[in-house]
């Protein structure tokens, strides 16, 4: 069983900073891609940033230059440093991980956390 848990959300004023954390636990062989996604009320869930186990990262245009994703492969953790936050960043932020269950598995399986709320006031 694999669990994904986020923490670090909260209420912050525009221009402020927050750091989100995600931990993947349970029994598995490895994790390929980890990422942060968000969903605001009435909107579809969207990708914020992703981090491949190779070290490559990808950001949505809306957060480039303001958010930084980082990962500790040994601890199976993922972080998102969010600076210069804007009211439009307000959303429920989810952590997602593509997990390889064992060494014989051909494909990874995706797991979502429950989400952590980020609210940015004007």
GROMACS .gro file of C-alpha atoms in nm, residues 28-113:
model
   86
   28UNK     CA    1   0.738   0.002  -0.357
   29UNK     CA    2   1.049  -0.024  -0.572
   30UNK     CA    3   1.098   0.334  -0.692
   31UNK     CA    4   0.928   0.657  -0.791
   32UNK     CA    5   0.971   0.802  -1.140
   33UNK     CA    6   0.794   1.137  -1.161
   34UNK     CA    7   0.660   1.339  -0.868
   35UNK     CA    8   0.465   1.655  -0.913
   36UNK     CA    9   0.244   1.926  -0.772
   37UNK     CA   10  -0.096   1.999  -0.920
   38UNK     CA   11  -0.367   2.238  -0.810
   39UNK     CA   12  -0.738   2.288  -0.845
   40UNK     CA   13  -0.929   2.609  -0.778
   41UNK     CA   14  -1.308   2.605  -0.730
   42UNK     CA   15  -1.483   2.571  -1.063
   43UNK     CA   16  -1.160   2.495  -1.248
   44UNK     CA   17  -0.999   2.177  -1.373
   45UNK     CA   18  -0.696   2.036  -1.196
   46UNK     CA   19  -0.377   2.172  -1.353
   47UNK     CA   20  -0.010   2.083  -1.337
   48UNK     CA   21   0.205   2.323  -1.140
   49UNK     CA   22   0.548   2.157  -1.145
   50UNK     CA   23   0.699   1.813  -1.193
   51UNK     CA   24   1.028   1.651  -1.099
   52UNK     CA   25   1.169   1.340  -1.265
   53UNK     CA   26   1.397   1.106  -1.075
   54UNK     CA   27   1.670   1.200  -1.325
   55UNK     CA   28   1.658   1.556  -1.195
   56UNK     CA   29   1.472   1.725  -1.479
   57UNK     CA   30   1.195   1.965  -1.381
   58UNK     CA   31   0.901   2.124  -1.556
   59UNK     CA   32   0.688   2.424  -1.457
   60UNK     CA   33   0.365   2.575  -1.577
   61UNK     CA   34   0.408   2.917  -1.732
   62UNK     CA   35   0.200   3.075  -1.458
   63UNK     CA   36   0.449   2.984  -1.183
   64UNK     CA   37   0.785   2.998  -1.363
   65UNK     CA   38   1.028   3.220  -1.180
   66UNK     CA   39   0.819   3.218  -0.860
   67UNK     CA   40   0.794   2.850  -0.759
   68UNK     CA   41   1.077   2.601  -0.713
   69UNK     CA   42   1.029   2.226  -0.694
   70UNK     CA   43   1.283   2.007  -0.518
   71UNK     CA   44   1.306   1.639  -0.433
   72UNK     CA   45   1.492   1.407  -0.201
   73UNK     CA   46   1.500   1.068  -0.374
   74UNK     CA   47   1.644   0.893  -0.071
   75UNK     CA   48   1.359   1.011   0.153
   76UNK     CA   49   1.085   0.999  -0.113
   77UNK     CA   50   0.989   1.357  -0.042
   78UNK     CA   51   0.897   1.648  -0.264
   79UNK     CA   52   0.883   2.017  -0.182
   80UNK     CA   53   0.744   2.326  -0.351
   81UNK     CA   54   0.882   2.664  -0.250
   82UNK     CA   55   0.630   2.928  -0.353
   83UNK     CA   56   0.740   3.290  -0.358
   84UNK     CA   57   0.565   3.611  -0.460
   85UNK     CA   58   0.227   3.442  -0.422
   86UNK     CA   59  -0.072   3.591  -0.600
   87UNK     CA   60  -0.446   3.563  -0.527
   88UNK     CA   61  -0.480   3.352  -0.842
   89UNK     CA   62  -0.253   3.091  -0.681
   90UNK     CA   63  -0.534   3.014  -0.437
   91UNK     CA   64  -0.625   2.647  -0.480
   92UNK     CA   65  -0.613   2.301  -0.330
   93UNK     CA   66  -0.264   2.170  -0.402
   94UNK     CA   67  -0.215   1.801  -0.464
   95UNK     CA   68   0.099   1.590  -0.470
   96UNK     CA   69   0.116   1.311  -0.728
   97UNK     CA   70   0.367   1.029  -0.763
   98UNK     CA   71   0.425   0.766  -1.031
   99UNK     CA   72   0.530   0.464  -0.827
  100UNK     CA   73   0.695   0.146  -0.956
  101UNK     CA   74   0.555  -0.128  -0.730
  102UNK     CA   75   0.838  -0.378  -0.770
  103UNK     CA   76   1.141  -0.457  -0.984
  104UNK     CA   77   0.932  -0.679  -1.217
  105UNK     CA   78   0.669  -0.415  -1.288
  106UNK     CA   79   0.653  -0.281  -1.643
  107UNK     CA   80   0.467   0.040  -1.567
  108UNK     CA   81   0.436   0.274  -1.271
  109UNK     CA   82   0.106   0.344  -1.099
  110UNK     CA   83  -0.011   0.693  -1.010
  111UNK     CA   84  -0.106   0.798  -0.657
  112UNK     CA   85  -0.261   1.123  -0.534
  113UNK     CA   86  -0.250   1.284  -0.193
   0.00000   0.00000   0.00000
